[in-house]
Amino acid sequence: MACITLSGFPCSGKTTRSLEIRKYLEQRLGSPDYTGDNLKVEIVSDDNLNLERSVYDESRSEKPARSALFTAVKRLLGMDTIVIIDGPNYIKGFRYQIYCAAREVGVRTCTAHIVATPEMCRNRNASRDPGSKYLDETLENLLVRYEEPSSTVRWDTPLFVIPWDEEIPGDAIFQAVTSGVKKPPNQACGHPTTNIPQISVPPKDALQTLEQTTNTVANLIMSAQSSGTVLGGPLIVALPSSSTRIEIILPNRTLTLSELQRHKRHFVTIHKKAISTGMAGRAEMNWTEETVAQKFASHLEENLR
């Protein structure tokens, strides 16, 4: 039926708000005035998936945790369930992924931005039990990396901003998840229609784009390290031939050129094979510089140690 994505700083009060939203929705759904479908409300969170706060200490543990959350959400998405996603959801790409999964099964979506000041979040974290708190450096890293939801992008809309000192907009959220506009999957996420084959011939310049873009990303990482811009943590890479900006989470150490080149060759080999066999059509990758750069960034995050 619907998917409500909560987003906010760590310790901003998302769990409290998710419980308030669930309580409000269940009251409205159980009211004699409600004559719609019989719906249930489920919360998916780090806590009920037994994900410790320490998973956010490193990208290599955060990625599987995010994948577990996403899998749990997809399992619950359906016409008889309103799913509330109680997690940081601080990366806009992850929120977009959730949005597409929800549209794929034909359910409505909305986003709730839970607002609190960084200082409030620090104080709340400090007062938590050791097993439920973030390391100070992890908390600061997440605060810096947070990508705020925006009402100007389709995957964050409708967007409800809920400051720490205000009540939840219960009625507006209820209307959004029970009678809001539904968009078909192809309109929402750019999926091909049923008339278009899923596998298409790769563009002629696919191999050139693959080589040039991966070289560019590797060189930009080395340049950032040489200039002292970054040594571990998030790095924003701006591709010189476009306005595209890619975030890469690097390990907390100095990377060598030979190491980057090794991972580049591995990445290129995998996709070159796909090109040569004709199995790398636009359904798998659209072969723009931006897409190749994003794929390569994910490859580095998963494989660098």
PDB file of C-alpha atoms in Angstrom:
ATOM      1  CA  MET A   1       0.000   0.000   0.000  1.00  0.00           C
ATOM      2  CA  ALA A   2       2.679   2.540   0.987  1.00  0.00           C
ATOM      3  CA  CYS A   3       6.229   3.156   2.096  1.00  0.00           C
ATOM      4  CA  ILE A   4       7.274   5.934   4.505  1.00  0.00           C
ATOM      5  CA  THR A   5      11.014   6.608   4.530  1.00  0.00           C
ATOM      6  CA  LEU A   6      12.329   8.376   7.626  1.00  0.00           C
ATOM      7  CA  SER A   7      15.549  10.324   7.257  1.00  0.00           C
ATOM      8  CA  GLY A   8      17.572  12.365   9.696  1.00  0.00           C
ATOM      9  CA  PHE A   9      20.781  12.748  11.636  1.00  0.00           C
ATOM     10  CA  PRO A  10      21.761   9.874  13.940  1.00  0.00           C
ATOM     11  CA  CYS A  11      19.985  10.333  17.304  1.00  0.00           C
ATOM     12  CA  SER A  12      17.601  12.907  15.818  1.00  0.00           C
ATOM     13  CA  GLY A  13      14.550  11.043  17.152  1.00  0.00           C
ATOM     14  CA  LYS A  14      13.597   8.884  14.172  1.00  0.00           C
ATOM     15  CA  THR A  15      12.593   5.868  16.265  1.00  0.00           C
ATOM     16  CA  THR A  16      10.344   7.999  18.473  1.00  0.00           C
ATOM     17  CA  ARG A  17       8.739   9.531  15.397  1.00  0.00           C
ATOM     18  CA  SER A  18       8.290   6.160  13.689  1.00  0.00           C
ATOM     19  CA  LEU A  19       6.374   4.899  16.728  1.00  0.00           C
ATOM     20  CA  GLU A  20       4.243   8.063  16.768  1.00  0.00           C
ATOM     21  CA  ILE A  21       3.469   7.697  13.062  1.00  0.00           C
ATOM     22  CA  ARG A  22       2.576   4.022  13.463  1.00  0.00           C
ATOM     23  CA  LYS A  23       0.305   4.761  16.409  1.00  0.00           C
ATOM     24  CA  TYR A  24      -1.470   7.538  14.511  1.00  0.00           C
ATOM     25  CA  LEU A  25      -1.932   5.437  11.373  1.00  0.00           C
ATOM     26  CA  GLU A  26      -3.238   2.441  13.313  1.00  0.00           C
ATOM     27  CA  GLN A  27      -5.740   4.661  15.122  1.00  0.00           C
ATOM     28  CA  ARG A  28      -6.987   6.124  11.843  1.00  0.00           C
ATOM     29  CA  LEU A  29      -7.129   2.719  10.149  1.00  0.00           C
ATOM     30  CA  GLY A  30      -9.116   1.332  13.094  1.00  0.00           C
ATOM     31  CA  SER A  31     -11.525   4.240  13.192  1.00  0.00           C
ATOM     32  CA  PRO A  32     -15.200   3.641  12.259  1.00  0.00           C
ATOM     33  CA  ASP A  33     -14.810   6.514   9.769  1.00  0.00           C
ATOM     34  CA  TYR A  34     -12.237   4.569   7.763  1.00  0.00           C
ATOM     35  CA  THR A  35     -13.804   2.472   5.010  1.00  0.00           C
ATOM     36  CA  GLY A  36     -10.756   1.576   2.952  1.00  0.00           C
ATOM     37  CA  ASP A  37      -8.691  -1.580   2.696  1.00  0.00           C
ATOM     38  CA  ASN A  38      -7.681  -3.618   5.733  1.00  0.00           C
ATOM     39  CA  LEU A  39      -4.066  -2.513   6.246  1.00  0.00           C
ATOM     40  CA  LYS A  40      -1.296  -3.248   8.713  1.00  0.00           C
ATOM     41  CA  VAL A  41       1.601  -0.974   9.675  1.00  0.00           C
ATOM     42  CA  GLU A  42       5.123  -2.393   9.974  1.00  0.00           C
ATOM     43  CA  ILE A  43       8.370  -0.731  11.063  1.00  0.00           C
ATOM     44  CA  VAL A  44      11.723  -1.829   9.643  1.00  0.00           C
ATOM     45  CA  SER A  45      14.720  -0.574  11.603  1.00  0.00           C
ATOM     46  CA  ASP A  46      18.321  -1.309  12.469  1.00  0.00           C
ATOM     47  CA  ASP A  47      17.137  -2.405  15.903  1.00  0.00           C
ATOM     48  CA  ASN A  48      14.598  -5.002  14.793  1.00  0.00           C
ATOM     49  CA  LEU A  49      17.158  -6.323  12.298  1.00  0.00           C
ATOM     50  CA  ASN A  50      19.719  -6.578  15.140  1.00  0.00           C
ATOM     51  CA  LEU A  51      22.123  -4.218  13.372  1.00  0.00           C
ATOM     52  CA  GLU A  52      24.526  -2.625  15.823  1.00  0.00           C
ATOM     53  CA  ARG A  53      25.560   1.021  15.574  1.00  0.00           C
ATOM     54  CA  SER A  54      29.094  -0.162  14.932  1.00  0.00           C
ATOM     55  CA  VAL A  55      28.127  -1.154  11.368  1.00  0.00           C
ATOM     56  CA  TYR A  56      28.440   2.543  10.497  1.00  0.00           C
ATOM     57  CA  ASP A  57      32.064   2.681  11.636  1.00  0.00           C
ATOM     58  CA  GLU A  58      33.323   1.422   8.247  1.00  0.00           C
ATOM     59  CA  SER A  59      31.915   1.346   4.731  1.00  0.00           C
ATOM     60  CA  ARG A  60      32.638  -2.385   4.383  1.00  0.00           C
ATOM     61  CA  SER A  61      30.250  -3.153   7.256  1.00  0.00           C
ATOM     62  CA  GLU A  62      27.745  -0.404   6.439  1.00  0.00           C
ATOM     63  CA  LYS A  63      27.027  -1.646   2.926  1.00  0.00           C
ATOM     64  CA  PRO A  64      25.841  -5.138   4.005  1.00  0.00           C
ATOM     65  CA  ALA A  65      23.767  -3.520   6.749  1.00  0.00           C
ATOM     66  CA  ARG A  66      22.093  -1.219   4.239  1.00  0.00           C
ATOM     67  CA  SER A  67      21.492  -4.224   2.007  1.00  0.00           C
ATOM     68  CA  ALA A  68      19.850  -6.122   4.875  1.00  0.00           C
ATOM     69  CA  LEU A  69      17.554  -3.163   5.567  1.00  0.00           C
ATOM     70  CA  PHE A  70      16.638  -2.885   1.888  1.00  0.00           C
ATOM     71  CA  THR A  71      15.913  -6.616   1.642  1.00  0.00           C
ATOM     72  CA  ALA A  72      13.642  -6.468   4.687  1.00  0.00           C
ATOM     73  CA  VAL A  73      11.760  -3.519   3.196  1.00  0.00           C
ATOM     74  CA  LYS A  74      11.240  -5.277  -0.140  1.00  0.00           C
ATOM     75  CA  ARG A  75       9.958  -8.366   1.664  1.00  0.00           C
ATOM     76  CA  LEU A  76       7.222  -6.328   3.357  1.00  0.00           C
ATOM     77  CA  LEU A  77       6.200  -4.093   0.475  1.00  0.00           C
ATOM     78  CA  GLY A  78       2.716  -5.054  -0.657  1.00  0.00           C
ATOM     79  CA  MET A  79      -0.816  -3.869  -1.137  1.00  0.00           C
ATOM     80  CA  ASP A  80      -1.850  -4.692   2.446  1.00  0.00           C
ATOM     81  CA  THR A  81       1.059  -3.065   4.328  1.00  0.00           C
ATOM     82  CA  ILE A  82       2.279   0.416   5.173  1.00  0.00           C
ATOM     83  CA  VAL A  83       6.034   0.105   5.735  1.00  0.00           C
ATOM     84  CA  ILE A  84       7.826   2.665   7.913  1.00  0.00           C
ATOM     85  CA  ILE A  85      11.592   2.636   7.366  1.00  0.00           C
ATOM     86  CA  ASP A  86      13.277   3.780  10.566  1.00  0.00           C
ATOM     87  CA  GLY A  87      16.941   4.220   9.687  1.00  0.00           C
ATOM     88  CA  PRO A  88      19.439   6.990   8.925  1.00  0.00           C
ATOM     89  CA  ASN A  89      18.644   6.775   5.185  1.00  0.00           C
ATOM     90  CA  TYR A  90      21.113   9.621   4.834  1.00  0.00           C
ATOM     91  CA  ILE A  91      22.293   8.782   1.309  1.00  0.00           C
ATOM     92  CA  LYS A  92      19.998  10.128  -1.407  1.00  0.00           C
ATOM     93  CA  GLY A  93      20.919   7.224  -3.677  1.00  0.00           C
ATOM     94  CA  PHE A  94      19.628   4.754  -1.087  1.00  0.00           C
ATOM     95  CA  ARG A  95      16.373   6.679  -0.732  1.00  0.00           C
ATOM     96  CA  TYR A  96      16.038   6.565  -4.523  1.00  0.00           C
ATOM     97  CA  GLN A  97      16.608   2.805  -4.436  1.00  0.00           C
ATOM     98  CA  ILE A  98      13.785   2.430  -1.902  1.00  0.00           C
ATOM     99  CA  TYR A  99      11.560   4.682  -4.016  1.00  0.00           C
ATOM    100  CA  CYS A 100      12.098   2.534  -7.106  1.00  0.00           C
ATOM    101  CA  ALA A 101      11.453  -0.704  -5.218  1.00  0.00           C
ATOM    102  CA  ALA A 102       8.187   0.720  -3.892  1.00  0.00           C
ATOM    103  CA  ARG A 103       7.077   1.927  -7.318  1.00  0.00           C
ATOM    104  CA  GLU A 104       7.975  -1.442  -8.829  1.00  0.00           C
ATOM    105  CA  VAL A 105       5.272  -3.101  -6.730  1.00  0.00           C
ATOM    106  CA  GLY A 106       2.843  -0.207  -7.164  1.00  0.00           C
ATOM    107  CA  VAL A 107       2.731   1.331  -3.691  1.00  0.00           C
ATOM    108  CA  ARG A 108       2.713   4.977  -2.659  1.00  0.00           C
ATOM    109  CA  THR A 109       5.751   6.656  -1.100  1.00  0.00           C
ATOM    110  CA  CYS A 110       6.550   9.638   1.079  1.00  0.00           C
ATOM    111  CA  THR A 111       9.518  10.871   3.101  1.00  0.00           C
ATOM    112  CA  ALA A 112       9.634  12.243   6.649  1.00  0.00           C
ATOM    113  CA  HIS A 113      12.672  14.381   7.469  1.00  0.00           C
ATOM    114  CA  ILE A 114      13.206  14.207  11.227  1.00  0.00           C
ATOM    115  CA  VAL A 115      14.992  17.411  12.190  1.00  0.00           C
ATOM    116  CA  ALA A 116      17.262  17.973  15.196  1.00  0.00           C
ATOM    117  CA  THR A 117      20.374  20.089  15.638  1.00  0.00           C
ATOM    118  CA  PRO A 118      23.793  18.401  15.538  1.00  0.00           C
ATOM    119  CA  GLU A 119      24.391  19.399  19.151  1.00  0.00           C
ATOM    120  CA  MET A 120      21.138  17.770  20.258  1.00  0.00           C
ATOM    121  CA  CYS A 121      22.181  14.584  18.463  1.00  0.00           C
ATOM    122  CA  ARG A 122      25.605  14.625  20.140  1.00  0.00           C
ATOM    123  CA  ASN A 123      24.022  15.031  23.577  1.00  0.00           C
ATOM    124  CA  ARG A 124      21.512  12.251  22.982  1.00  0.00           C
ATOM    125  CA  ASN A 125      24.231   9.915  21.746  1.00  0.00           C
ATOM    126  CA  ALA A 126      26.381  10.646  24.790  1.00  0.00           C
ATOM    127  CA  SER A 127      23.506   9.708  27.117  1.00  0.00           C
ATOM    128  CA  ARG A 128      22.837   6.343  25.484  1.00  0.00           C
ATOM    129  CA  ASP A 129      23.921   2.957  26.768  1.00  0.00           C
ATOM    130  CA  PRO A 130      27.225   1.739  25.284  1.00  0.00           C
ATOM    131  CA  GLY A 131      25.469  -0.880  23.175  1.00  0.00           C
ATOM    132  CA  SER A 132      23.183   1.619  21.455  1.00  0.00           C
ATOM    133  CA  LYS A 133      25.475   4.593  20.881  1.00  0.00           C
ATOM    134  CA  TYR A 134      27.698   5.618  18.002  1.00  0.00           C
ATOM    135  CA  LEU A 135      31.402   6.196  18.357  1.00  0.00           C
ATOM    136  CA  ASP A 136      32.043   9.940  18.481  1.00  0.00           C
ATOM    137  CA  GLU A 137      34.041   9.876  15.254  1.00  0.00           C
ATOM    138  CA  THR A 138      31.348   7.802  13.528  1.00  0.00           C
ATOM    139  CA  LEU A 139      28.654  10.220  14.613  1.00  0.00           C
ATOM    140  CA  GLU A 140      30.621  13.209  13.311  1.00  0.00           C
ATOM    141  CA  ASN A 141      31.265  11.419  10.031  1.00  0.00           C
ATOM    142  CA  LEU A 142      27.571  10.669   9.554  1.00  0.00           C
ATOM    143  CA  LEU A 143      26.617  14.251  10.378  1.00  0.00           C
ATOM    144  CA  VAL A 144      28.994  15.552   7.716  1.00  0.00           C
ATOM    145  CA  ARG A 145      27.913  13.020   5.094  1.00  0.00           C
ATOM    146  CA  TYR A 146      24.172  13.512   5.597  1.00  0.00           C
ATOM    147  CA  GLU A 147      22.304  14.321   2.367  1.00  0.00           C
ATOM    148  CA  GLU A 148      19.150  16.166   3.312  1.00  0.00           C
ATOM    149  CA  PRO A 149      15.889  15.200   1.571  1.00  0.00           C
ATOM    150  CA  SER A 150      14.539  17.735  -0.909  1.00  0.00           C
ATOM    151  CA  SER A 151      11.014  18.392  -2.125  1.00  0.00           C
ATOM    152  CA  THR A 152      12.474  19.195  -5.560  1.00  0.00           C
ATOM    153  CA  VAL A 153      13.320  15.538  -6.320  1.00  0.00           C
ATOM    154  CA  ARG A 154      10.640  12.956  -6.992  1.00  0.00           C
ATOM    155  CA  TRP A 155      12.010  10.228  -4.719  1.00  0.00           C
ATOM    156  CA  ASP A 156      11.749  12.453  -1.606  1.00  0.00           C
ATOM    157  CA  THR A 157       8.243  13.741  -2.331  1.00  0.00           C
ATOM    158  CA  PRO A 158       5.818  14.209  -0.784  1.00  0.00           C
ATOM    159  CA  LEU A 159       8.208  15.415   1.905  1.00  0.00           C
ATOM    160  CA  PHE A 160       7.175  16.078   5.509  1.00  0.00           C
ATOM    161  CA  VAL A 161       9.670  18.045   7.602  1.00  0.00           C
ATOM    162  CA  ILE A 162       9.200  17.307  11.325  1.00  0.00           C
ATOM    163  CA  PRO A 163      11.258  19.536  13.684  1.00  0.00           C
ATOM    164  CA  TRP A 164      12.086  18.251  17.162  1.00  0.00           C
ATOM    165  CA  ASP A 165       9.613  20.653  18.831  1.00  0.00           C
ATOM    166  CA  GLU A 166       6.567  19.997  16.631  1.00  0.00           C
ATOM    167  CA  GLU A 167       3.898  17.292  16.413  1.00  0.00           C
ATOM    168  CA  ILE A 168       3.894  14.882  13.501  1.00  0.00           C
ATOM    169  CA  PRO A 169       1.620  15.956  10.591  1.00  0.00           C
ATOM    170  CA  GLY A 170      -0.426  12.810  11.063  1.00  0.00           C
ATOM    171  CA  ASP A 171      -3.369  13.654   8.825  1.00  0.00           C
ATOM    172  CA  ALA A 172      -1.142  14.750   5.924  1.00  0.00           C
ATOM    173  CA  ILE A 173       0.911  11.556   6.158  1.00  0.00           C
ATOM    174  CA  PHE A 174      -2.262   9.448   6.364  1.00  0.00           C
ATOM    175  CA  GLN A 175      -3.652  11.077   3.216  1.00  0.00           C
ATOM    176  CA  ALA A 176      -0.347  10.593   1.386  1.00  0.00           C
ATOM    177  CA  VAL A 177      -0.159   6.862   2.121  1.00  0.00           C
ATOM    178  CA  THR A 178      -3.837   6.027   1.616  1.00  0.00           C
ATOM    179  CA  SER A 179      -4.933   8.294  -1.230  1.00  0.00           C
ATOM    180  CA  GLY A 180      -1.794   9.900  -2.663  1.00  0.00           C
ATOM    181  CA  VAL A 181      -0.864   9.701  -6.322  1.00  0.00           C
ATOM    182  CA  LYS A 182       0.611   6.423  -7.571  1.00  0.00           C
ATOM    183  CA  LYS A 183       3.132   6.490 -10.398  1.00  0.00           C
ATOM    184  CA  PRO A 184       3.767   3.486 -12.643  1.00  0.00           C
ATOM    185  CA  PRO A 185       7.263   1.940 -12.422  1.00  0.00           C
ATOM    186  CA  ASN A 186       8.445   3.103 -15.842  1.00  0.00           C
ATOM    187  CA  GLN A 187       7.506   6.719 -15.062  1.00  0.00           C
ATOM    188  CA  ALA A 188       9.034   6.641 -11.591  1.00  0.00           C
ATOM    189  CA  CYS A 189      12.372   5.003 -12.182  1.00  0.00           C
ATOM    190  CA  GLY A 190      13.073   5.017 -15.839  1.00  0.00           C
ATOM    191  CA  HIS A 191      12.491   1.286 -16.326  1.00  0.00           C
ATOM    192  CA  PRO A 192      11.985   0.187 -19.930  1.00  0.00           C
ATOM    193  CA  THR A 193       8.447  -0.538 -20.988  1.00  0.00           C
ATOM    194  CA  THR A 194       7.374  -4.069 -21.819  1.00  0.00           C
ATOM    195  CA  ASN A 195       7.773  -3.287 -25.533  1.00  0.00           C
ATOM    196  CA  ILE A 196      11.508  -2.658 -25.192  1.00  0.00           C
ATOM    197  CA  PRO A 197      13.859  -5.633 -24.792  1.00  0.00           C
ATOM    198  CA  GLN A 198      15.718  -5.807 -21.504  1.00  0.00           C
ATOM    199  CA  ILE A 199      19.013  -6.597 -23.231  1.00  0.00           C
ATOM    200  CA  SER A 200      20.192  -4.218 -25.945  1.00  0.00           C
ATOM    201  CA  VAL A 201      23.382  -3.786 -27.931  1.00  0.00           C
ATOM    202  CA  PRO A 202      25.959  -1.726 -26.013  1.00  0.00           C
ATOM    203  CA  PRO A 203      26.750   1.680 -27.566  1.00  0.00           C
ATOM    204  CA  LYS A 204      29.843   1.783 -29.776  1.00  0.00           C
ATOM    205  CA  ASP A 205      31.718   4.051 -27.380  1.00  0.00           C
ATOM    206  CA  ALA A 206      31.002   1.896 -24.294  1.00  0.00           C
ATOM    207  CA  LEU A 207      34.547   0.549 -24.023  1.00  0.00           C
ATOM    208  CA  GLN A 208      36.083   3.996 -24.493  1.00  0.00           C
ATOM    209  CA  THR A 209      33.805   5.463 -21.823  1.00  0.00           C
ATOM    210  CA  LEU A 210      34.681   2.591 -19.490  1.00  0.00           C
ATOM    211  CA  GLU A 211      38.456   3.086 -19.867  1.00  0.00           C
ATOM    212  CA  GLN A 212      38.473   6.877 -19.751  1.00  0.00           C
ATOM    213  CA  THR A 213      36.078   7.278 -16.838  1.00  0.00           C
ATOM    214  CA  THR A 214      37.755   4.727 -14.576  1.00  0.00           C
ATOM    215  CA  ASN A 215      41.148   6.314 -15.333  1.00  0.00           C
ATOM    216  CA  THR A 216      39.734   9.731 -14.477  1.00  0.00           C
ATOM    217  CA  VAL A 217      38.294   8.563 -11.142  1.00  0.00           C
ATOM    218  CA  ALA A 218      41.542   6.824 -10.142  1.00  0.00           C
ATOM    219  CA  ASN A 219      43.589   9.918 -11.047  1.00  0.00           C
ATOM    220  CA  LEU A 220      41.264  12.223  -9.109  1.00  0.00           C
ATOM    221  CA  ILE A 221      41.625  10.043  -6.011  1.00  0.00           C
ATOM    222  CA  MET A 222      45.423  10.151  -6.290  1.00  0.00           C
ATOM    223  CA  SER A 223      45.333  13.913  -6.823  1.00  0.00           C
ATOM    224  CA  ALA A 224      43.151  14.424  -3.739  1.00  0.00           C
ATOM    225  CA  GLN A 225      45.549  12.339  -1.651  1.00  0.00           C
ATOM    226  CA  SER A 226      48.609  14.181  -2.959  1.00  0.00           C
ATOM    227  CA  SER A 227      47.090  17.559  -2.130  1.00  0.00           C
ATOM    228  CA  GLY A 228      46.110  16.412   1.360  1.00  0.00           C
ATOM    229  CA  THR A 229      42.398  16.910   0.603  1.00  0.00           C
ATOM    230  CA  VAL A 230      41.436  13.530   1.963  1.00  0.00           C
ATOM    231  CA  LEU A 231      42.934  10.554   3.761  1.00  0.00           C
ATOM    232  CA  GLY A 232      40.099   8.152   4.314  1.00  0.00           C
ATOM    233  CA  GLY A 233      36.396   8.853   4.637  1.00  0.00           C
ATOM    234  CA  PRO A 234      34.132  10.468   2.034  1.00  0.00           C
ATOM    235  CA  LEU A 235      35.640  12.048  -1.083  1.00  0.00           C
ATOM    236  CA  ILE A 236      33.574  14.000  -3.604  1.00  0.00           C
ATOM    237  CA  VAL A 237      34.908  13.429  -7.120  1.00  0.00           C
ATOM    238  CA  ALA A 238      33.893  16.009  -9.723  1.00  0.00           C
ATOM    239  CA  LEU A 239      34.175  14.628 -13.256  1.00  0.00           C
ATOM    240  CA  PRO A 240      35.878  17.313 -15.385  1.00  0.00           C
ATOM    241  CA  SER A 241      33.850  16.703 -18.541  1.00  0.00           C
ATOM    242  CA  SER A 242      30.489  17.203 -16.835  1.00  0.00           C
ATOM    243  CA  SER A 243      28.861  18.612 -13.715  1.00  0.00           C
ATOM    244  CA  THR A 244      28.549  15.135 -12.201  1.00  0.00           C
ATOM    245  CA  ARG A 245      29.800  14.683  -8.620  1.00  0.00           C
ATOM    246  CA  ILE A 246      30.397  11.200  -7.226  1.00  0.00           C
ATOM    247  CA  GLU A 247      30.939  10.347  -3.540  1.00  0.00           C
ATOM    248  CA  ILE A 248      33.445   7.611  -2.701  1.00  0.00           C
ATOM    249  CA  ILE A 249      34.029   6.350   0.830  1.00  0.00           C
ATOM    250  CA  LEU A 250      37.753   5.578   1.108  1.00  0.00           C
ATOM    251  CA  PRO A 251      39.524   3.508   3.774  1.00  0.00           C
ATOM    252  CA  ASN A 252      41.472   5.387   6.438  1.00  0.00           C
ATOM    253  CA  ARG A 253      44.879   4.951   4.857  1.00  0.00           C
ATOM    254  CA  THR A 254      46.945   6.087   1.891  1.00  0.00           C
ATOM    255  CA  LEU A 255      46.095   4.324  -1.354  1.00  0.00           C
ATOM    256  CA  THR A 256      48.809   3.568  -3.895  1.00  0.00           C
ATOM    257  CA  LEU A 257      48.512   4.100  -7.627  1.00  0.00           C
ATOM    258  CA  SER A 258      49.302   0.439  -8.297  1.00  0.00           C
ATOM    259  CA  GLU A 259      46.493  -0.595  -5.943  1.00  0.00           C
ATOM    260  CA  LEU A 260      43.974   1.645  -7.682  1.00  0.00           C
ATOM    261  CA  GLN A 261      45.143   0.461 -11.083  1.00  0.00           C
ATOM    262  CA  ARG A 262      44.694  -3.160 -10.014  1.00  0.00           C
ATOM    263  CA  HIS A 263      41.090  -2.565  -8.974  1.00  0.00           C
ATOM    264  CA  LYS A 264      40.504  -0.537 -12.129  1.00  0.00           C
ATOM    265  CA  ARG A 265      41.745  -3.385 -14.327  1.00  0.00           C
ATOM    266  CA  HIS A 266      39.496  -5.841 -12.490  1.00  0.00           C
ATOM    267  CA  PHE A 267      36.463  -3.595 -12.911  1.00  0.00           C
ATOM    268  CA  VAL A 268      37.210  -2.957 -16.599  1.00  0.00           C
ATOM    269  CA  THR A 269      37.803  -6.646 -17.302  1.00  0.00           C
ATOM    270  CA  ILE A 270      34.423  -7.601 -15.862  1.00  0.00           C
ATOM    271  CA  HIS A 271      32.529  -5.038 -17.923  1.00  0.00           C
ATOM    272  CA  LYS A 272      34.666  -5.485 -21.045  1.00  0.00           C
ATOM    273  CA  LYS A 273      33.661  -9.136 -21.076  1.00  0.00           C
ATOM    274  CA  ALA A 274      30.017  -8.118 -20.830  1.00  0.00           C
ATOM    275  CA  ILE A 275      30.472  -5.736 -23.773  1.00  0.00           C
ATOM    276  CA  SER A 276      32.180  -8.345 -25.929  1.00  0.00           C
ATOM    277  CA  THR A 277      29.445 -10.922 -25.309  1.00  0.00           C
ATOM    278  CA  GLY A 278      26.678  -8.430 -26.010  1.00  0.00           C
ATOM    279  CA  MET A 279      25.229  -8.798 -22.504  1.00  0.00           C
ATOM    280  CA  ALA A 280      25.912  -5.239 -21.391  1.00  0.00           C
ATOM    281  CA  GLY A 281      22.966  -3.390 -22.784  1.00  0.00           C
ATOM    282  CA  ARG A 282      21.318  -0.376 -21.303  1.00  0.00           C
ATOM    283  CA  ALA A 283      19.253  -2.511 -18.963  1.00  0.00           C
ATOM    284  CA  GLU A 284      22.456  -3.288 -17.049  1.00  0.00           C
ATOM    285  CA  MET A 285      24.293   0.023 -17.431  1.00  0.00           C
ATOM    286  CA  ASN A 286      23.462   2.989 -19.614  1.00  0.00           C
ATOM    287  CA  TRP A 287      27.191   3.583 -20.247  1.00  0.00           C
ATOM    288  CA  THR A 288      27.172   7.291 -19.535  1.00  0.00           C
ATOM    289  CA  GLU A 289      30.208   8.721 -17.791  1.00  0.00           C
ATOM    290  CA  GLU A 290      28.128   9.283 -14.646  1.00  0.00           C
ATOM    291  CA  THR A 291      26.879   5.696 -14.462  1.00  0.00           C
ATOM    292  CA  VAL A 292      30.316   4.181 -15.075  1.00  0.00           C
ATOM    293  CA  ALA A 293      31.827   6.458 -12.407  1.00  0.00           C
ATOM    294  CA  GLN A 294      29.144   5.516  -9.867  1.00  0.00           C
ATOM    295  CA  LYS A 295      29.608   1.802 -10.570  1.00  0.00           C
ATOM    296  CA  PHE A 296      33.372   2.107 -10.257  1.00  0.00           C
ATOM    297  CA  ALA A 297      33.034   4.063  -6.997  1.00  0.00           C
ATOM    298  CA  SER A 298      30.849   1.279  -5.572  1.00  0.00           C
ATOM    299  CA  HIS A 299      33.378  -1.307  -6.777  1.00  0.00           C
ATOM    300  CA  LEU A 300      36.205   0.503  -4.969  1.00  0.00           C
ATOM    301  CA  GLU A 301      34.203   0.886  -1.762  1.00  0.00           C
ATOM    302  CA  GLU A 302      33.430  -2.817  -1.713  1.00  0.00           C
ATOM    303  CA  ASN A 303      36.935  -4.012  -2.512  1.00  0.00           C
ATOM    304  CA  LEU A 304      39.358  -1.554  -0.902  1.00  0.00           C
ATOM    305  CA  ARG A 305      40.506  -2.576   2.570  1.00  0.00           C
TER     306      ARG A 305
END
